[in-house]
Amino acid sequence: MSIEIQNINKTFANYTALKDINLSIKTGELVALLGPSGSGKTTLLRIIAGLEHADSGTILLSGADTTNIPVRRRQVGFVFQHYALFRHLTVFDNIAFGLTVRDRGRRPSRAEIAEKVHGLLKLIQLPDLAKRYPGQLSGGQRQRVALARALAIDPRVLLLDEPFGALDAKVRKDLRRWVRQLHDELHITTVFVTHDQEEALEISDRVVVMNNAVIEQIGTPQEVYDHPSTPFVCQFLGNVNAVPSEYFRGDGVGFVRPHDIEISRAPNGTTIESIIKYQNAAGPIARLELGLNGSGQTIAVELPRDRFDALALRQGEKVFLKFREVKEFSETGS
Ligand code: ADP
Ligand code: MG
């Protein structure tokens, strides 16, 4: 099911949470809403779901205006970061919940519900945990059960609001790959909210970068990473160094990513003198902090481990930098 978001505005008291939001999501697409806390992601998700009303604007699901369609008729599945499961219900009953609360006419039989739940338990790779209670599951297992519960109603749209936000890094990484695979199997139109740029870039077909109630940029992960259209997007997607104005020609601002900097021992025409303040080579990438001569500014650099080892740099040593790629923005931000 496609989602058309047209001219959506939303304010809370005097606070603007969403300002003229426009976005088209194609059937079967997985879109990430990425932005810092408070940028309006959850508000937009709740408006799509019908849990919140926009002040103005329209949401079309499969081309049909949803303004007067109640939440329970929208066939939308949700997963939230917290409190996703009913603690007093078993895993089985949690997953079955959306089916058991249906009106008589639309409710499947007990046998049909059981078949559906067992199918979903297999899908989330927890076939043996039907009788457990949420308190007897790990955080990652709980969120998989929450996803199964959302899928039980055969949603036409899946809305995931920071579903892995409370889990530790390793589990989060495993789960996001798993969600991506699941999406490739099921092709349910999905909106995935996150403030984690790595997660958004890895999981989605397209990323929608939000900031201060507006959409800053929409594009594939590679487009937004390689060609950020605003300074905000550039800074939010991965680490950057602000480039001092004397090192590039434009009259706006410039940024260079830590891995777009070369280090050498000898100067050549375009290199920039600096001192190694700190270096750490734990892992495949060595991270360095360099002090620029004069300005006192610190520049972060990342080098592949073999390059770092070959250079055999020492703390306090003077080296020369070259910025391979500077992303420049005019003062107005584009
Ligand atoms: P995000 O999910 O990106 O962190 P939200 O959509 O939750 O952002 O919130 C956007 C802004 O709107 C925040 O500043 C938040 O405080 C405000 N906000 C959200 N919901 C309400 C509400 N029910 N009442 C008042 N302000 C709200
Ligand atoms: Mg939120």
mmCIF file of N, CA, C and O in Angstrom, residues 240-249 254-264 268-274 290-293 295 297-302 319-328:
data_model
loop_
_atom_site.group_PDB
_atom_site.id
_atom_site.type_symbol
_atom_site.label_atom_id
_atom_site.label_comp_id
_atom_site.label_asym_id
_atom_site.label_seq_id
_atom_site.Cartn_x
_atom_site.Cartn_y
_atom_site.Cartn_z
ATOM 1 N N VAL A 240 31.983 14.482 10.809
ATOM 2 C CA VAL A 240 32.634 15.430 9.910
ATOM 3 C C VAL A 240 33.489 16.382 10.723
ATOM 4 O O VAL A 240 33.280 16.571 11.923
ATOM 5 N N ASN A 241 34.458 16.984 10.044
ATOM 6 C CA ASN A 241 35.218 18.094 10.606
ATOM 7 C C ASN A 241 34.804 19.353 9.868
ATOM 8 O O ASN A 241 34.672 19.339 8.635
ATOM 9 N N ALA A 242 34.604 20.427 10.601
ATOM 10 C CA ALA A 242 34.419 21.716 9.934
ATOM 11 C C ALA A 242 35.786 22.123 9.389
ATOM 12 O O ALA A 242 36.791 22.010 10.083
ATOM 13 N N VAL A 243 35.806 22.548 8.153
ATOM 14 C CA VAL A 243 37.075 22.931 7.538
ATOM 15 C C VAL A 243 37.277 24.433 7.715
ATOM 16 O O VAL A 243 36.401 25.214 7.370
ATOM 17 N N PRO A 244 38.409 24.836 8.308
ATOM 18 C CA PRO A 244 38.656 26.268 8.463
ATOM 19 C C PRO A 244 38.602 26.959 7.104
ATOM 20 O O PRO A 244 39.042 26.389 6.092
ATOM 21 N N SER A 245 38.082 28.172 7.087
ATOM 22 C CA SER A 245 37.782 28.826 5.809
ATOM 23 C C SER A 245 39.013 29.017 4.927
ATOM 24 O O SER A 245 38.906 29.042 3.707
ATOM 25 N N GLU A 246 40.198 29.113 5.544
ATOM 26 C CA GLU A 246 41.379 29.342 4.695
ATOM 27 C C GLU A 246 41.734 28.121 3.847
ATOM 28 O O GLU A 246 42.556 28.203 2.957
ATOM 29 N N TYR A 247 41.117 26.976 4.151
ATOM 30 C CA TYR A 247 41.484 25.775 3.406
ATOM 31 C C TYR A 247 40.507 25.399 2.296
ATOM 32 O O TYR A 247 40.605 24.334 1.711
ATOM 33 N N PHE A 248 39.507 26.223 2.035
ATOM 34 C CA PHE A 248 38.717 25.989 0.822
ATOM 35 C C PHE A 248 38.256 27.326 0.279
ATOM 36 O O PHE A 248 38.286 28.347 0.951
ATOM 37 N N ARG A 249 37.780 27.293 -0.979
ATOM 38 C CA ARG A 249 37.616 28.553 -1.703
ATOM 39 C C ARG A 249 36.269 29.227 -1.501
ATOM 40 O O ARG A 249 36.138 30.414 -1.614
ATOM 41 N N GLY A 254 32.431 24.477 4.966
ATOM 42 C CA GLY A 254 32.902 23.253 4.344
ATOM 43 C C GLY A 254 33.127 22.179 5.394
ATOM 44 O O GLY A 254 33.458 22.475 6.545
ATOM 45 N N PHE A 255 32.885 20.925 4.995
ATOM 46 C CA PHE A 255 33.076 19.799 5.910
ATOM 47 C C PHE A 255 33.887 18.719 5.227
ATOM 48 O O PHE A 255 33.762 18.503 4.028
ATOM 49 N N VAL A 256 34.705 18.031 6.019
ATOM 50 C CA VAL A 256 35.455 16.893 5.479
ATOM 51 C C VAL A 256 35.268 15.715 6.433
ATOM 52 O O VAL A 256 35.342 15.864 7.659
ATOM 53 N N ARG A 257 34.987 14.540 5.859
ATOM 54 C CA ARG A 257 34.813 13.354 6.702
ATOM 55 C C ARG A 257 36.189 12.814 7.111
ATOM 56 O O ARG A 257 37.161 12.940 6.360
ATOM 57 N N PRO A 258 36.264 12.209 8.296
ATOM 58 C CA PRO A 258 37.558 11.744 8.811
ATOM 59 C C PRO A 258 38.285 10.792 7.866
ATOM 60 O O PRO A 258 39.509 10.761 7.849
ATOM 61 N N HIS A 259 37.516 10.034 7.059
ATOM 62 C CA HIS A 259 38.184 9.085 6.167
ATOM 63 C C HIS A 259 38.526 9.707 4.809
ATOM 64 O O HIS A 259 39.044 9.026 3.933
ATOM 65 N N ASP A 260 38.189 10.996 4.639
ATOM 66 C CA ASP A 260 38.554 11.687 3.402
ATOM 67 C C ASP A 260 39.781 12.570 3.601
ATOM 68 O O ASP A 260 39.964 13.561 2.902
ATOM 69 N N ILE A 261 40.591 12.213 4.595
ATOM 70 C CA ILE A 261 41.800 12.985 4.868
ATOM 71 C C ILE A 261 43.019 12.077 4.726
ATOM 72 O O ILE A 261 43.036 10.962 5.251
ATOM 73 N N GLU A 262 44.003 12.563 3.991
ATOM 74 C CA GLU A 262 45.252 11.819 3.847
ATOM 75 C C GLU A 262 46.311 12.416 4.763
ATOM 76 O O GLU A 262 46.349 13.628 4.966
ATOM 77 N N ILE A 263 47.165 11.540 5.312
ATOM 78 C CA ILE A 263 48.258 12.006 6.161
ATOM 79 C C ILE A 263 49.582 11.640 5.499
ATOM 80 O O ILE A 263 49.738 10.524 5.000
ATOM 81 N N SER A 264 50.514 12.582 5.474
ATOM 82 C CA SER A 264 51.855 12.228 5.000
ATOM 83 C C SER A 264 52.915 12.920 5.850
ATOM 84 O O SER A 264 52.629 13.867 6.577
ATOM 85 N N ASN A 268 53.565 18.701 0.567
ATOM 86 C CA ASN A 268 53.606 19.002 -0.861
ATOM 87 C C ASN A 268 52.635 20.162 -1.024
ATOM 88 O O ASN A 268 51.819 20.402 -0.153
ATOM 89 N N GLY A 269 52.681 20.860 -2.106
ATOM 90 C CA GLY A 269 52.011 22.150 -2.290
ATOM 91 C C GLY A 269 50.741 22.400 -1.485
ATOM 92 O O GLY A 269 50.596 23.431 -0.841
ATOM 93 N N THR A 270 49.810 21.429 -1.463
ATOM 94 C CA THR A 270 48.476 21.726 -0.926
ATOM 95 C C THR A 270 48.263 21.181 0.484
ATOM 96 O O THR A 270 47.143 21.163 0.965
ATOM 97 N N THR A 271 49.292 20.708 1.159
ATOM 98 C CA THR A 271 49.052 20.055 2.443
ATOM 99 C C THR A 271 49.026 21.034 3.610
ATOM 100 O O THR A 271 49.521 22.153 3.536
ATOM 101 N N ILE A 272 48.441 20.564 4.676
ATOM 102 C CA ILE A 272 48.162 21.396 5.837
ATOM 103 C C ILE A 272 48.937 20.831 7.024
ATOM 104 O O ILE A 272 48.831 19.638 7.324
ATOM 105 N N GLU A 273 49.678 21.710 7.686
ATOM 106 C CA GLU A 273 50.544 21.252 8.764
ATOM 107 C C GLU A 273 49.740 20.989 10.046
ATOM 108 O O GLU A 273 48.873 21.789 10.402
ATOM 109 N N SER A 274 50.053 19.886 10.728
ATOM 110 C CA SER A 274 49.349 19.604 11.983
ATOM 111 C C SER A 274 50.183 18.704 12.882
ATOM 112 O O SER A 274 51.190 18.138 12.467
ATOM 113 N N LEU A 290 44.193 15.375 15.415
ATOM 114 C CA LEU A 290 45.313 16.218 15.037
ATOM 115 C C LEU A 290 45.003 17.664 15.368
ATOM 116 O O LEU A 290 43.868 18.108 15.209
ATOM 117 N N GLY A 291 46.001 18.373 15.831
ATOM 118 C CA GLY A 291 45.834 19.806 16.106
ATOM 119 C C GLY A 291 46.337 20.602 14.919
ATOM 120 O O GLY A 291 47.457 20.386 14.460
ATOM 121 N N LEU A 292 45.479 21.481 14.395
ATOM 122 C CA LEU A 292 45.924 22.321 13.279
ATOM 123 C C LEU A 292 46.818 23.416 13.817
ATOM 124 O O LEU A 292 46.518 24.018 14.846
ATOM 125 N N ASN A 293 47.877 23.657 13.112
ATOM 126 C CA ASN A 293 48.780 24.727 13.542
ATOM 127 C C ASN A 293 48.073 26.072 13.470
ATOM 128 O O ASN A 293 47.358 26.350 12.541
ATOM 129 N N SER A 295 45.303 27.648 14.401
ATOM 130 C CA SER A 295 43.912 27.817 14.849
ATOM 131 C C SER A 295 43.623 27.101 16.164
ATOM 132 O O SER A 295 42.681 27.447 16.868
ATOM 133 N N GLN A 297 42.412 24.280 16.278
ATOM 134 C CA GLN A 297 41.302 23.375 15.999
ATOM 135 C C GLN A 297 41.776 21.929 15.932
ATOM 136 O O GLN A 297 42.886 21.643 15.486
ATOM 137 N N THR A 298 40.913 21.027 16.402
ATOM 138 C CA THR A 298 41.223 19.603 16.324
ATOM 139 C C THR A 298 40.530 18.993 15.110
ATOM 140 O O THR A 298 39.377 19.274 14.836
ATOM 141 N N ILE A 299 41.249 18.135 14.404
ATOM 142 C CA ILE A 299 40.706 17.449 13.228
ATOM 143 C C ILE A 299 40.755 15.947 13.497
ATOM 144 O O ILE A 299 41.792 15.424 13.900
ATOM 145 N N ALA A 300 39.620 15.264 13.286
ATOM 146 C CA ALA A 300 39.577 13.813 13.440
ATOM 147 C C ALA A 300 39.882 13.159 12.104
ATOM 148 O O ALA A 300 39.359 13.573 11.070
ATOM 149 N N VAL A 301 40.735 12.134 12.143
ATOM 150 C CA VAL A 301 41.123 11.421 10.926
ATOM 151 C C VAL A 301 40.959 9.928 11.161
ATOM 152 O O VAL A 301 41.241 9.435 12.256
ATOM 153 N N GLU A 302 40.479 9.227 10.148
ATOM 154 C CA GLU A 302 40.424 7.764 10.212
ATOM 155 C C GLU A 302 41.259 7.196 9.085
ATOM 156 O O GLU A 302 41.097 7.581 7.934
ATOM 157 N N VAL A 319 52.829 16.268 11.097
ATOM 158 C CA VAL A 319 52.487 15.616 9.819
ATOM 159 C C VAL A 319 51.765 16.621 8.915
ATOM 160 O O VAL A 319 51.468 17.745 9.337
ATOM 161 N N PHE A 320 51.492 16.176 7.700
ATOM 162 C CA PHE A 320 50.837 17.050 6.723
ATOM 163 C C PHE A 320 49.555 16.398 6.220
ATOM 164 O O PHE A 320 49.538 15.199 5.936
ATOM 165 N N LEU A 321 48.504 17.205 6.146
ATOM 166 C CA LEU A 321 47.182 16.675 5.772
ATOM 167 C C LEU A 321 46.781 17.143 4.394
ATOM 168 O O LEU A 321 47.167 18.218 3.944
ATOM 169 N N LYS A 322 45.985 16.288 3.770
ATOM 170 C CA LYS A 322 45.364 16.687 2.508
ATOM 171 C C LYS A 322 43.901 16.284 2.595
ATOM 172 O O LYS A 322 43.592 15.142 2.945
ATOM 173 N N PHE A 323 43.007 17.257 2.312
ATOM 174 C CA PHE A 323 41.567 16.974 2.331
ATOM 175 C C PHE A 323 41.163 16.495 0.945
ATOM 176 O O PHE A 323 41.162 17.252 -0.002
ATOM 177 N N ARG A 324 40.849 15.207 0.856
ATOM 178 C CA ARG A 324 40.499 14.636 -0.447
ATOM 179 C C ARG A 324 39.199 15.204 -0.970
ATOM 180 O O ARG A 324 39.043 15.466 -2.138
ATOM 181 N N GLU A 325 38.205 15.321 -0.075
ATOM 182 C CA GLU A 325 36.909 15.792 -0.551
ATOM 183 C C GLU A 325 36.279 16.701 0.494
ATOM 184 O O GLU A 325 35.980 16.262 1.598
ATOM 185 N N VAL A 326 36.081 17.955 0.137
ATOM 186 C CA VAL A 326 35.412 18.900 1.028
ATOM 187 C C VAL A 326 33.998 19.121 0.513
ATOM 188 O O VAL A 326 33.796 19.379 -0.667
ATOM 189 N N LYS A 327 33.019 18.941 1.413
ATOM 190 C CA LYS A 327 31.629 19.226 1.033
ATOM 191 C C LYS A 327 31.342 20.678 1.402
ATOM 192 O O LYS A 327 31.423 21.051 2.565
ATOM 193 N N GLU A 328 31.018 21.460 0.394
ATOM 194 C CA GLU A 328 30.851 22.906 0.599
ATOM 195 C C GLU A 328 29.386 23.298 0.533
ATOM 196 O O GLU A 328 28.631 22.760 -0.266
#
